[in-house]
């Protein structure tokens, strides 16, 4: 049977209508309520001229309305486009043009920015404004009010038959270049990201009812902390809905708010993006021991470095915690995962995971790397993968390659295959450092630096070196009241990584810049390191 994301959601609604589906900032929706409101909005968009295949942007912080918009757009076979709420005018102008928007749903806070790029939106029809209580001036925009538009519409489910070939486009964060739209077929998303394949058995669902059959009698309560503009949270919200679970969203990350919600809402499972969220969360725990967090038993981290030291701190607070470290990308979906055991958090290189789906590590000739050989190859996934990048045939050809008659997604992550066939992820080639002919991956060094007790966060980059070509430089956010010596950081690192990977230069900043999803901003870190030079940091040769 053919699969479509909106069909799977409607199937869940028919089975779990009275269950609570979504909670954000005090607003809640049951599955049936979400269905009715999404149907209303879908009819509004249809009446405004949005057709199957048209692109509609969603621009705002995490909210109930974000999810209502998501399902409404999919219901009419249109394509929603995630817009980064951190964009400045030029970036917003770029995404509006590159994505060929035909409609835009935005939070009032961003009305002035939307107004500033109106001249770049000649083809944008409906503008719909979500009232968020901000004081932003919405004048100058002929926009419908989100709630008023809902009231003028009807809640019936009377849409045309959908296709597994309907499109879902995920714009990447653009941490090493301009954002790119990754184009997926709905059916491929379901099997690569949406829970359509059992990670333990590899068994694929054959019909929507198979997904509902996975549901428990008591729904799980799940908190994905990253913004909805980040793929992992989108996939989490969709996949959790297919099995009748409850999803809780927060508009902005706050560690204290997270633990307050665990206590008040009985959250069972959370998804974080590595240290950027994990470290502040364990520090908030250490500062307040008076919460009942007994409902919480499962933590998943993906999309960013999750250091052993932070994992150990979680286990100190939750000795029986189930912890999953997962790897994947916008272009490949889930590549691998591992259940992390207490007392066994140390890493050799990057995270070591059990591969999922049609994941391989390929050499330059496109052959699988031999397990235990020590050969470094590139992470690749075949099978259910994207069509390519939207409006970018050159980058599509670079990333989606065919070897020996099989097509793979290869975003550029280097990896090794261990003797037991597990995969050790080394890092993205585009940010690797070449020092004296040795390739050094920042993620491994970052994890080592953050093991130092006076380091709160760091980003590793390469800076020019006359002798070695590049040397390893650490841009460090120290813990409050601390400023560790370079030699002390180096000593800590030498117990974790080889000597040639140890930072030779260190610079201190008030705060490490990351994307809202927690990923390092390597462009910012490199510019900061070059600007600071040796003036405010320390270095050795």
Short mmCIF file of C-alpha atoms in Angstrom, two decimals:
data_model
loop_
_atom_site.label_atom_id
_atom_site.label_comp_id
_atom_site.label_asym_id
_atom_site.label_seq_id
_atom_site.Cartn_x
_atom_site.Cartn_y
_atom_site.Cartn_z
CA UNK A 1 0.00 0.00 0.00
CA UNK A 2 1.22 3.52 -0.79
CA UNK A 3 2.02 5.85 2.10
CA UNK A 4 1.43 9.57 2.65
CA UNK A 5 2.20 11.60 5.79
CA UNK A 6 -1.22 13.29 5.95
CA UNK A 7 -2.96 9.94 5.46
CA UNK A 8 -1.03 8.47 8.40
CA UNK A 9 -2.01 11.41 10.60
CA UNK A 10 -5.68 11.10 9.67
CA UNK A 11 -5.51 7.38 10.39
CA UNK A 12 -4.19 8.19 13.88
CA UNK A 13 -6.97 10.75 14.38
CA UNK A 14 -9.57 8.09 13.58
CA UNK A 15 -8.09 5.79 16.24
CA UNK A 16 -7.02 8.26 18.95
CA UNK A 17 -9.39 11.22 18.53
CA UNK A 18 -9.97 11.85 22.23
CA UNK A 19 -6.31 11.55 23.25
CA UNK A 20 -4.39 14.72 23.99
CA UNK A 21 -2.00 15.27 21.10
CA UNK A 22 -0.19 18.55 21.63
CA UNK A 23 0.62 21.04 24.39
CA UNK A 24 2.56 24.29 24.05
CA UNK A 25 2.48 27.32 26.34
CA UNK A 26 -0.79 26.28 27.93
CA UNK A 27 -2.59 25.61 24.63
CA UNK A 28 -3.58 21.99 24.11
CA UNK A 29 -5.21 20.02 21.32
CA UNK A 30 -6.65 16.53 21.21
CA UNK A 31 -6.14 14.55 18.02
CA UNK A 32 -9.71 15.38 16.96
CA UNK A 33 -9.26 19.08 17.70
CA UNK A 34 -6.03 19.20 15.73
CA UNK A 35 -7.77 17.48 12.82
CA UNK A 36 -10.68 19.93 12.77
CA UNK A 37 -8.48 23.02 12.97
CA UNK A 38 -6.02 21.72 10.36
CA UNK A 39 -8.97 21.01 8.04
CA UNK A 40 -10.27 24.54 8.53
CA UNK A 41 -6.89 26.05 7.69
CA UNK A 42 -6.49 23.73 4.71
CA UNK A 43 -9.75 25.03 3.25
CA UNK A 44 -8.61 28.62 3.86
CA UNK A 45 -5.44 27.95 1.88
CA UNK A 46 -7.35 26.24 -0.92
CA UNK A 47 -9.77 29.15 -1.18
CA UNK A 48 -6.79 31.52 -1.39
CA UNK A 49 -5.46 29.63 -4.39
CA UNK A 50 -2.90 27.23 -2.92
CA UNK A 51 -2.73 24.13 -5.13
CA UNK A 52 -1.02 20.74 -4.86
CA UNK A 53 2.75 21.19 -5.10
CA UNK A 54 2.69 24.87 -4.06
CA UNK A 55 5.13 25.95 -1.35
CA UNK A 56 3.88 27.65 1.83
CA UNK A 57 6.34 28.99 4.39
CA UNK A 58 5.94 28.62 8.16
CA UNK A 59 7.83 31.30 10.08
CA UNK A 60 7.77 31.38 13.86
CA UNK A 61 8.77 29.79 17.14
CA UNK A 62 7.42 26.42 18.23
CA UNK A 63 3.67 26.68 18.72
CA UNK A 64 0.41 24.80 18.38
CA UNK A 65 -0.28 26.88 15.27
CA UNK A 66 2.98 25.67 13.68
CA UNK A 67 1.75 22.07 13.84
CA UNK A 68 -1.76 23.03 12.70
CA UNK A 69 -0.18 24.71 9.67
CA UNK A 70 2.02 21.69 8.98
CA UNK A 71 -0.91 19.29 8.72
CA UNK A 72 -3.15 21.76 6.88
CA UNK A 73 -0.58 22.22 4.13
CA UNK A 74 0.06 18.49 3.75
CA UNK A 75 -3.68 17.75 3.67
CA UNK A 76 -4.06 19.68 0.40
CA UNK A 77 -0.90 18.13 -1.09
CA UNK A 78 1.03 21.39 -0.83
CA UNK A 79 4.56 21.65 0.60
CA UNK A 80 5.46 23.54 3.75
CA UNK A 81 8.80 25.31 3.99
CA UNK A 82 10.56 25.72 7.35
CA UNK A 83 11.91 29.26 7.83
CA UNK A 84 14.63 29.98 10.38
CA UNK A 85 13.40 32.57 12.87
CA UNK A 86 16.95 33.90 13.23
CA UNK A 87 17.14 35.09 9.64
CA UNK A 88 17.94 38.72 8.98
CA UNK A 89 16.42 40.54 6.02
CA UNK A 90 18.84 39.34 3.34
CA UNK A 91 18.55 35.71 4.47
CA UNK A 92 14.75 35.88 4.54
CA UNK A 93 14.77 37.43 1.09
CA UNK A 94 16.96 34.56 -0.13
CA UNK A 95 14.73 31.82 1.25
CA UNK A 96 11.53 33.41 -0.08
CA UNK A 97 13.03 33.46 -3.56
CA UNK A 98 14.90 30.17 -3.49
CA UNK A 99 11.90 28.24 -2.16
CA UNK A 100 9.42 29.80 -4.64
CA UNK A 101 6.88 30.54 -1.92
CA UNK A 102 3.22 30.85 -2.89
CA UNK A 103 1.99 31.52 0.64
CA UNK A 104 3.33 32.42 4.09
CA UNK A 105 2.10 31.77 7.62
CA UNK A 106 4.06 33.83 10.13
CA UNK A 107 4.02 34.90 13.78
CA UNK A 108 3.25 38.57 14.37
CA UNK A 109 6.71 39.14 15.91
CA UNK A 110 8.20 38.72 12.44
CA UNK A 111 5.77 41.02 10.59
CA UNK A 112 8.32 43.86 10.18
CA UNK A 113 10.82 41.50 8.54
CA UNK A 114 8.13 40.06 6.29
CA UNK A 115 7.13 43.60 5.28
CA UNK A 116 10.76 44.43 4.47
CA UNK A 117 10.95 41.66 1.83
CA UNK A 118 7.52 42.16 0.25
CA UNK A 119 9.19 43.29 -2.97
CA UNK A 120 10.70 39.79 -3.22
CA UNK A 121 7.31 38.07 -2.90
CA UNK A 122 5.43 38.87 -6.13
CA UNK A 123 4.12 35.30 -6.35
CA UNK A 124 3.12 34.96 -2.68
CA UNK A 125 -0.66 34.86 -2.39
CA UNK A 126 -2.09 34.26 1.07
CA UNK A 127 -0.37 35.87 4.06
CA UNK A 128 -1.69 34.59 7.39
CA UNK A 129 -0.55 36.13 10.69
CA UNK A 130 -0.47 34.18 13.96
CA UNK A 131 -1.17 36.50 16.89
CA UNK A 132 1.58 35.89 19.43
CA UNK A 133 1.02 38.78 21.82
CA UNK A 134 4.04 40.68 20.58
CA UNK A 135 4.08 44.43 20.04
CA UNK A 136 5.37 44.13 16.48
CA UNK A 137 3.66 46.42 13.99
CA UNK A 138 1.82 44.29 11.41
CA UNK A 139 0.79 47.27 9.27
CA UNK A 140 1.82 47.33 5.65
CA UNK A 141 0.87 43.69 5.18
CA UNK A 142 -2.48 42.57 3.82
CA UNK A 143 -2.63 39.49 5.99
CA UNK A 144 -5.45 37.40 7.38
CA UNK A 145 -5.59 36.78 11.11
CA UNK A 146 -4.95 33.09 11.81
CA UNK A 147 -7.92 32.60 14.16
CA UNK A 148 -10.32 34.72 12.11
CA UNK A 149 -9.44 32.71 9.03
CA UNK A 150 -10.15 29.51 10.94
CA UNK A 151 -13.58 30.72 12.03
CA UNK A 152 -14.54 31.56 8.45
CA UNK A 153 -13.85 28.01 7.29
CA UNK A 154 -15.27 24.51 7.85
CA UNK A 155 -13.77 21.42 9.54
CA UNK A 156 -14.78 18.67 7.11
CA UNK A 157 -12.21 16.23 5.76
CA UNK A 158 -13.07 16.41 2.07
CA UNK A 159 -9.74 16.47 0.29
CA UNK A 160 -8.57 14.78 -2.89
CA UNK A 161 -6.69 11.49 -2.88
CA UNK A 162 -3.04 11.97 -1.99
CA UNK A 163 0.08 10.37 -3.41
CA UNK A 164 3.23 8.78 -1.99
CA UNK A 165 5.05 11.09 -4.41
CA UNK A 166 3.78 14.25 -2.67
CA UNK A 167 6.74 16.34 -1.59
CA UNK A 168 8.21 17.34 1.77
CA UNK A 169 11.06 19.89 1.68
CA UNK A 170 13.41 20.44 4.59
CA UNK A 171 15.69 23.47 4.41
CA UNK A 172 19.03 22.79 6.07
CA UNK A 173 20.61 25.07 8.65
CA UNK A 174 23.23 26.39 6.25
CA UNK A 175 26.06 26.21 8.81
CA UNK A 176 28.70 25.91 6.07
CA UNK A 177 26.89 27.70 3.21
CA UNK A 178 23.49 28.98 2.11
CA UNK A 179 20.49 26.91 3.22
CA UNK A 180 19.46 24.18 0.80
CA UNK A 181 16.05 22.57 0.43
CA UNK A 182 16.22 18.77 0.70
CA UNK A 183 13.34 17.31 -1.34
CA UNK A 184 11.77 14.09 -0.06
CA UNK A 185 8.87 11.96 -1.30
CA UNK A 186 6.34 11.38 1.49
CA UNK A 187 6.73 7.62 1.33
CA UNK A 188 10.51 7.82 1.59
CA UNK A 189 10.24 10.12 4.63
CA UNK A 190 7.97 7.63 6.37
CA UNK A 191 10.48 4.82 5.98
CA UNK A 192 13.64 6.87 6.56
CA UNK A 193 12.42 9.11 9.38
CA UNK A 194 8.82 8.55 10.34
CA UNK A 195 8.95 5.19 12.07
CA UNK A 196 7.98 3.11 9.04
CA UNK A 197 10.84 0.68 9.66
CA UNK A 198 11.35 -1.13 12.96
CA UNK A 199 14.91 -0.19 14.06
CA UNK A 200 15.42 -3.57 15.72
CA UNK A 201 14.03 -5.96 13.11
CA UNK A 202 14.16 -3.88 9.91
CA UNK A 203 10.53 -4.82 9.26
CA UNK A 204 8.59 -2.28 7.16
CA UNK A 205 4.97 -1.35 7.72
CA UNK A 206 2.66 -2.31 4.87
CA UNK A 207 -0.43 -0.23 5.66
CA UNK A 208 -1.40 2.69 7.97
CA UNK A 209 -3.02 0.27 10.41
CA UNK A 210 0.39 -1.29 11.02
CA UNK A 211 1.57 2.03 12.45
CA UNK A 212 -1.43 2.34 14.77
CA UNK A 213 -0.77 -1.21 15.96
CA UNK A 214 2.53 0.02 17.44
CA UNK A 215 0.66 2.28 19.87
CA UNK A 216 0.59 1.50 23.55
CA UNK A 217 -2.52 1.44 25.71
CA UNK A 218 -1.09 4.39 27.61
CA UNK A 219 0.38 7.13 25.41
CA UNK A 220 3.96 8.23 25.93
CA UNK A 221 4.55 11.90 26.75
CA UNK A 222 7.36 13.21 24.56
CA UNK A 223 9.29 16.50 24.57
CA UNK A 224 11.45 17.31 21.53
CA UNK A 225 13.32 20.41 22.67
CA UNK A 226 14.79 21.76 19.43
CA UNK A 227 12.91 24.24 17.21
CA UNK A 228 10.43 22.95 14.65
CA UNK A 229 12.51 24.56 11.92
CA UNK A 230 15.00 21.76 12.72
CA UNK A 231 14.34 18.45 10.97
CA UNK A 232 14.65 16.20 14.02
CA UNK A 233 11.78 17.94 15.82
CA UNK A 234 9.60 17.88 12.70
CA UNK A 235 10.16 14.14 12.31
CA UNK A 236 9.59 13.54 16.01
CA UNK A 237 6.27 15.40 16.03
CA UNK A 238 5.05 13.53 12.97
CA UNK A 239 6.20 10.05 13.99
CA UNK A 240 4.86 10.41 17.54
CA UNK A 241 1.47 11.43 16.17
CA UNK A 242 1.19 8.28 14.05
CA UNK A 243 1.15 6.11 17.20
CA UNK A 244 -1.09 8.26 19.38
CA UNK A 245 1.49 9.76 21.71
CA UNK A 246 1.39 13.19 23.34
CA UNK A 247 3.88 15.83 22.22
CA UNK A 248 4.93 18.84 24.29
CA UNK A 249 6.67 21.80 22.66
CA UNK A 250 8.47 24.82 24.09
CA UNK A 251 8.99 28.03 22.07
CA UNK A 252 12.53 28.60 23.33
CA UNK A 253 15.00 26.41 25.20
CA UNK A 254 15.15 26.92 28.96
CA UNK A 255 16.62 24.13 31.11
CA UNK A 256 14.53 25.07 34.13
CA UNK A 257 11.36 25.08 32.04
CA UNK A 258 12.24 21.64 30.69
CA UNK A 259 12.48 20.12 34.16
CA UNK A 260 9.38 21.97 35.34
CA UNK A 261 7.45 20.38 32.46
CA UNK A 262 8.86 16.93 33.21
CA UNK A 263 7.46 17.26 36.72
CA UNK A 264 4.11 18.88 35.87
CA UNK A 265 3.30 16.93 32.69
CA UNK A 266 4.83 13.57 33.53
CA UNK A 267 7.16 13.60 30.54
CA UNK A 268 8.56 10.14 29.76
CA UNK A 269 10.92 10.84 26.89
CA UNK A 270 12.98 13.79 25.63
CA UNK A 271 15.04 14.51 22.55
CA UNK A 272 17.98 16.92 22.78
CA UNK A 273 20.72 18.04 20.41
CA UNK A 274 23.84 17.07 22.30
CA UNK A 275 25.84 19.17 24.73
CA UNK A 276 24.28 22.51 23.79
CA UNK A 277 21.11 21.42 25.58
CA UNK A 278 22.40 18.56 27.70
CA UNK A 279 25.01 20.49 29.68
CA UNK A 280 22.68 23.34 30.78
CA UNK A 281 20.07 20.75 31.69
CA UNK A 282 22.33 18.77 34.04
CA UNK A 283 23.57 22.01 35.61
CA UNK A 284 19.97 23.04 36.28
CA UNK A 285 19.40 19.65 37.90
CA UNK A 286 22.41 20.11 40.16
CA UNK A 287 21.06 23.49 41.28
CA UNK A 288 17.60 22.16 42.22
CA UNK A 289 17.07 18.66 43.61
CA UNK A 290 13.49 19.26 44.75
CA UNK A 291 11.58 18.09 41.70
CA UNK A 292 9.71 14.81 41.17
CA UNK A 293 11.16 13.59 37.87
CA UNK A 294 10.24 9.93 38.30
CA UNK A 295 8.25 9.83 35.03
CA UNK A 296 11.35 10.47 32.91
CA UNK A 297 13.12 7.35 31.62
CA UNK A 298 14.28 7.86 28.00
CA UNK A 299 16.70 10.45 26.57
CA UNK A 300 17.67 10.62 22.90
CA UNK A 301 20.37 12.88 21.49
CA UNK A 302 20.92 13.54 17.81
CA UNK A 303 22.39 16.06 15.37
CA UNK A 304 25.22 17.33 17.62
CA UNK A 305 28.11 16.16 19.79
CA UNK A 306 27.00 14.48 23.04
CA UNK A 307 30.12 14.31 25.19
CA UNK A 308 30.87 11.44 27.60
CA UNK A 309 31.17 13.89 30.49
CA UNK A 310 27.61 15.15 29.94
CA UNK A 311 26.27 11.62 29.55
CA UNK A 312 27.91 10.68 32.84
CA UNK A 313 26.22 13.60 34.60
CA UNK A 314 22.81 12.47 33.33
CA UNK A 315 23.46 8.99 34.69
CA UNK A 316 24.44 10.47 38.07
CA UNK A 317 20.96 12.00 38.33
CA UNK A 318 19.09 9.15 36.61
CA UNK A 319 20.92 5.84 37.26
CA UNK A 320 18.32 3.80 35.36
CA UNK A 321 17.97 6.18 32.43
CA UNK A 322 17.68 4.69 28.94
CA UNK A 323 19.93 6.81 26.73
CA UNK A 324 20.15 6.73 22.94
CA UNK A 325 22.84 8.42 20.85
CA UNK A 326 21.68 8.71 17.24
CA UNK A 327 23.23 9.98 14.03
CA UNK A 328 21.62 11.16 10.82
CA UNK A 329 21.15 14.12 8.54
CA UNK A 330 18.56 16.04 6.55
CA UNK A 331 19.79 14.26 3.42
CA UNK A 332 19.88 10.69 4.73
CA UNK A 333 17.47 10.31 7.61
CA UNK A 334 18.46 8.02 10.48
CA UNK A 335 21.83 6.37 9.88
CA UNK A 336 22.48 4.71 13.22
CA UNK A 337 21.85 4.58 16.94
CA UNK A 338 23.15 2.99 20.10
CA UNK A 339 21.85 2.48 23.62
CA UNK A 340 24.43 4.12 25.87
CA UNK A 341 25.31 2.13 28.97
CA UNK A 342 26.16 3.68 32.31
CA UNK A 343 29.90 3.49 32.90
CA UNK A 344 30.60 2.93 29.19
CA UNK A 345 30.32 6.42 27.76
CA UNK A 346 33.93 6.85 26.60
CA UNK A 347 34.36 7.40 22.86
CA UNK A 348 37.23 6.53 20.55
CA UNK A 349 36.81 9.11 17.81
CA UNK A 350 33.18 10.14 17.45
CA UNK A 351 29.95 8.40 18.46
CA UNK A 352 29.87 4.67 17.77
CA UNK A 353 26.48 3.37 16.64
CA UNK A 354 24.70 0.38 15.18
CA UNK A 355 23.78 1.17 11.59
CA UNK A 356 20.13 1.48 10.58
CA UNK A 357 18.43 0.81 7.28
CA UNK A 358 20.51 0.73 4.12
CA UNK A 359 23.41 2.63 5.72
CA UNK A 360 26.94 1.87 4.53
CA UNK A 361 30.42 3.35 4.74
CA UNK A 362 31.86 3.56 1.22
CA UNK A 363 35.38 4.14 -0.07
CA UNK A 364 36.28 6.37 -3.02
CA UNK A 365 35.35 3.60 -5.49
CA UNK A 366 31.93 3.18 -3.91
CA UNK A 367 32.68 -0.18 -2.29
CA UNK A 368 31.80 -0.89 1.37
CA UNK A 369 34.67 -0.38 3.80
CA UNK A 370 35.83 -3.67 5.30
CA UNK A 371 34.90 -3.99 9.00
CA UNK A 372 37.89 -3.63 11.32
CA UNK A 373 40.22 -2.45 8.54
CA UNK A 374 40.70 1.04 9.97
CA UNK A 375 39.94 2.49 6.54
CA UNK A 376 38.11 5.81 6.59
CA UNK A 377 35.17 6.12 4.20
CA UNK A 378 32.09 8.25 3.77
CA UNK A 379 28.75 7.57 5.39
CA UNK A 380 26.14 6.67 2.77
CA UNK A 381 22.53 5.60 2.77
CA UNK A 382 20.65 3.89 -0.03
CA UNK A 383 17.02 2.94 -0.38
CA UNK A 384 14.59 5.53 0.98
CA UNK A 385 16.48 8.76 0.26
CA UNK A 386 15.63 12.24 -1.06
CA UNK A 387 15.03 13.23 -4.66
CA UNK A 388 17.74 15.88 -4.33
CA UNK A 389 18.13 19.56 -3.46
CA UNK A 390 15.50 22.04 -4.61
CA UNK A 391 16.71 24.26 -7.45
CA UNK A 392 20.31 23.03 -7.09
CA UNK A 393 21.30 20.35 -9.63
CA UNK A 394 25.02 20.88 -9.01
CA UNK A 395 24.83 20.20 -5.27
CA UNK A 396 22.41 17.35 -5.93
CA UNK A 397 24.98 15.65 -8.16
CA UNK A 398 27.68 16.15 -5.50
CA UNK A 399 25.65 14.66 -2.65
CA UNK A 400 23.48 11.98 -4.28
CA UNK A 401 25.76 9.55 -6.07
CA UNK A 402 25.30 6.27 -7.89
CA UNK A 403 27.82 3.44 -7.46
CA UNK A 404 27.46 0.07 -9.16
CA UNK A 405 23.82 0.73 -10.03
CA UNK A 406 22.74 1.87 -6.55
CA UNK A 407 21.92 5.46 -5.58
CA UNK A 408 23.17 6.84 -2.25
CA UNK A 409 22.82 9.98 -0.15
CA UNK A 410 26.34 11.06 0.92
CA UNK A 411 26.27 14.44 2.74
CA UNK A 412 30.01 14.32 3.51
CA UNK A 413 30.37 12.62 6.89
CA UNK A 414 33.50 10.51 7.36
CA UNK A 415 33.27 7.25 9.30
CA UNK A 416 34.94 3.92 10.04
CA UNK A 417 33.45 0.43 10.34
CA UNK A 418 34.55 -1.49 13.43
CA UNK A 419 35.17 -5.24 13.58
CA UNK A 420 31.69 -5.80 15.04
CA UNK A 421 30.21 -3.84 12.08
CA UNK A 422 29.26 -0.86 14.21
CA UNK A 423 30.03 2.57 12.75
CA UNK A 424 32.21 5.26 14.31
CA UNK A 425 31.24 8.70 13.02
CA UNK A 426 34.27 10.95 12.64
CA UNK A 427 32.76 14.18 11.37
CA UNK A 428 31.83 16.32 8.39
CA UNK A 429 34.62 16.77 5.87
CA UNK A 430 33.71 20.38 5.16
CA UNK A 431 34.81 21.45 8.66
CA UNK A 432 37.73 19.05 9.13
CA UNK A 433 41.22 20.41 9.86
CA UNK A 434 44.31 19.40 7.88
CA UNK A 435 47.37 19.71 10.10
CA UNK A 436 50.63 18.35 8.75
CA UNK A 437 48.72 16.06 6.39
CA UNK A 438 46.57 14.60 9.17
CA UNK A 439 42.79 15.01 8.95
CA UNK A 440 41.33 16.12 12.29
CA UNK A 441 37.59 16.17 12.96
CA UNK A 442 36.40 18.95 15.29
CA UNK A 443 33.72 16.90 17.05
CA UNK A 444 36.24 14.53 18.63
CA UNK A 445 38.43 17.38 19.87
CA UNK A 446 35.42 19.33 21.16
CA UNK A 447 34.39 16.36 23.26
CA UNK A 448 37.90 16.12 24.73
CA UNK A 449 38.12 19.84 25.54
CA UNK A 450 34.73 19.79 27.24
CA UNK A 451 35.94 17.09 29.61
CA UNK A 452 37.96 19.84 31.36
CA UNK A 453 36.07 20.89 34.51
CA UNK A 454 36.48 24.62 33.79
CA UNK A 455 35.14 24.44 30.21
CA UNK A 456 31.41 24.91 29.67
CA UNK A 457 31.34 24.81 25.86
CA UNK A 458 33.70 25.02 22.91
CA UNK A 459 34.03 24.93 19.15
CA UNK A 460 37.14 23.66 17.37
CA UNK A 461 38.42 25.17 14.11
CA UNK A 462 41.62 25.19 12.09
CA UNK A 463 43.64 28.40 11.74
CA UNK A 464 46.55 29.01 9.33
CA UNK A 465 49.96 27.74 10.43
CA UNK A 466 53.19 28.29 8.47
CA UNK A 467 54.64 24.94 9.49
CA UNK A 468 51.63 22.61 9.58
CA UNK A 469 49.22 24.28 7.15
CA UNK A 470 46.59 24.50 9.88
CA UNK A 471 46.72 24.18 13.65
CA UNK A 472 43.93 23.22 15.99
CA UNK A 473 42.32 26.18 17.74
CA UNK A 474 39.77 26.01 20.56
CA UNK A 475 37.20 28.77 20.96
CA UNK A 476 36.08 28.24 24.54
CA UNK A 477 33.22 29.41 26.72
CA UNK A 478 34.58 28.88 30.25
CA UNK A 479 32.44 28.14 33.25
CA UNK A 480 31.48 31.21 35.22
CA UNK A 481 34.45 32.60 37.16
CA UNK A 482 36.97 30.36 35.37
CA UNK A 483 39.61 30.83 32.70
CA UNK A 484 41.54 27.60 32.21
CA UNK A 485 45.15 27.71 31.08
CA UNK A 486 45.96 26.31 27.65
CA UNK A 487 48.40 23.83 29.19
CA UNK A 488 45.70 22.56 31.54
CA UNK A 489 43.28 22.04 28.64
CA UNK A 490 46.01 20.28 26.68
CA UNK A 491 46.73 17.92 29.58
CA UNK A 492 43.06 16.98 29.80
CA UNK A 493 42.90 16.38 26.05
CA UNK A 494 45.98 14.16 25.94
CA UNK A 495 44.14 11.58 28.03
CA UNK A 496 41.35 11.46 25.42
CA UNK A 497 42.89 12.03 21.96
CA UNK A 498 46.18 11.72 20.07
CA UNK A 499 48.75 14.47 20.52
CA UNK A 500 48.44 15.92 17.00
CA UNK A 501 44.73 16.60 17.64
CA UNK A 502 45.31 18.58 20.85
CA UNK A 503 44.56 22.34 20.54
CA UNK A 504 47.60 24.55 20.09
CA UNK A 505 45.66 27.77 20.54
CA UNK A 506 42.76 28.83 22.74
CA UNK A 507 40.49 31.88 22.80
CA UNK A 508 37.83 32.74 25.34
CA UNK A 509 34.37 34.10 24.54
CA UNK A 510 31.36 34.97 26.67
CA UNK A 511 29.16 32.54 24.76
CA UNK A 512 29.60 30.00 21.99
CA UNK A 513 27.36 30.77 19.02
CA UNK A 514 25.20 27.87 17.90
CA UNK A 515 22.14 27.43 15.73
CA UNK A 516 18.80 27.20 17.56
CA UNK A 517 19.03 23.43 17.15
CA UNK A 518 22.39 23.35 18.97
CA UNK A 519 24.73 22.85 16.02
CA UNK A 520 28.07 24.70 16.09
CA UNK A 521 28.43 27.78 13.91
CA UNK A 522 31.85 27.00 12.48
CA UNK A 523 31.92 30.10 10.29
CA UNK A 524 31.47 32.30 13.36
CA UNK A 525 34.07 30.33 15.33
CA UNK A 526 36.67 30.57 12.58
CA UNK A 527 36.10 34.29 12.09
CA UNK A 528 36.34 34.79 15.86
CA UNK A 529 39.58 32.83 16.11
CA UNK A 530 41.16 34.75 13.22
CA UNK A 531 40.01 38.10 14.58
CA UNK A 532 41.26 37.42 18.10
CA UNK A 533 44.57 36.04 16.85
CA UNK A 534 46.98 35.78 19.75
CA UNK A 535 45.76 38.93 21.47
CA UNK A 536 43.25 37.48 23.91
CA UNK A 537 44.06 33.84 23.71
CA UNK A 538 47.04 31.64 24.30
CA UNK A 539 48.99 29.45 21.93
CA UNK A 540 51.89 27.07 21.73
CA UNK A 541 53.74 25.56 18.79
#
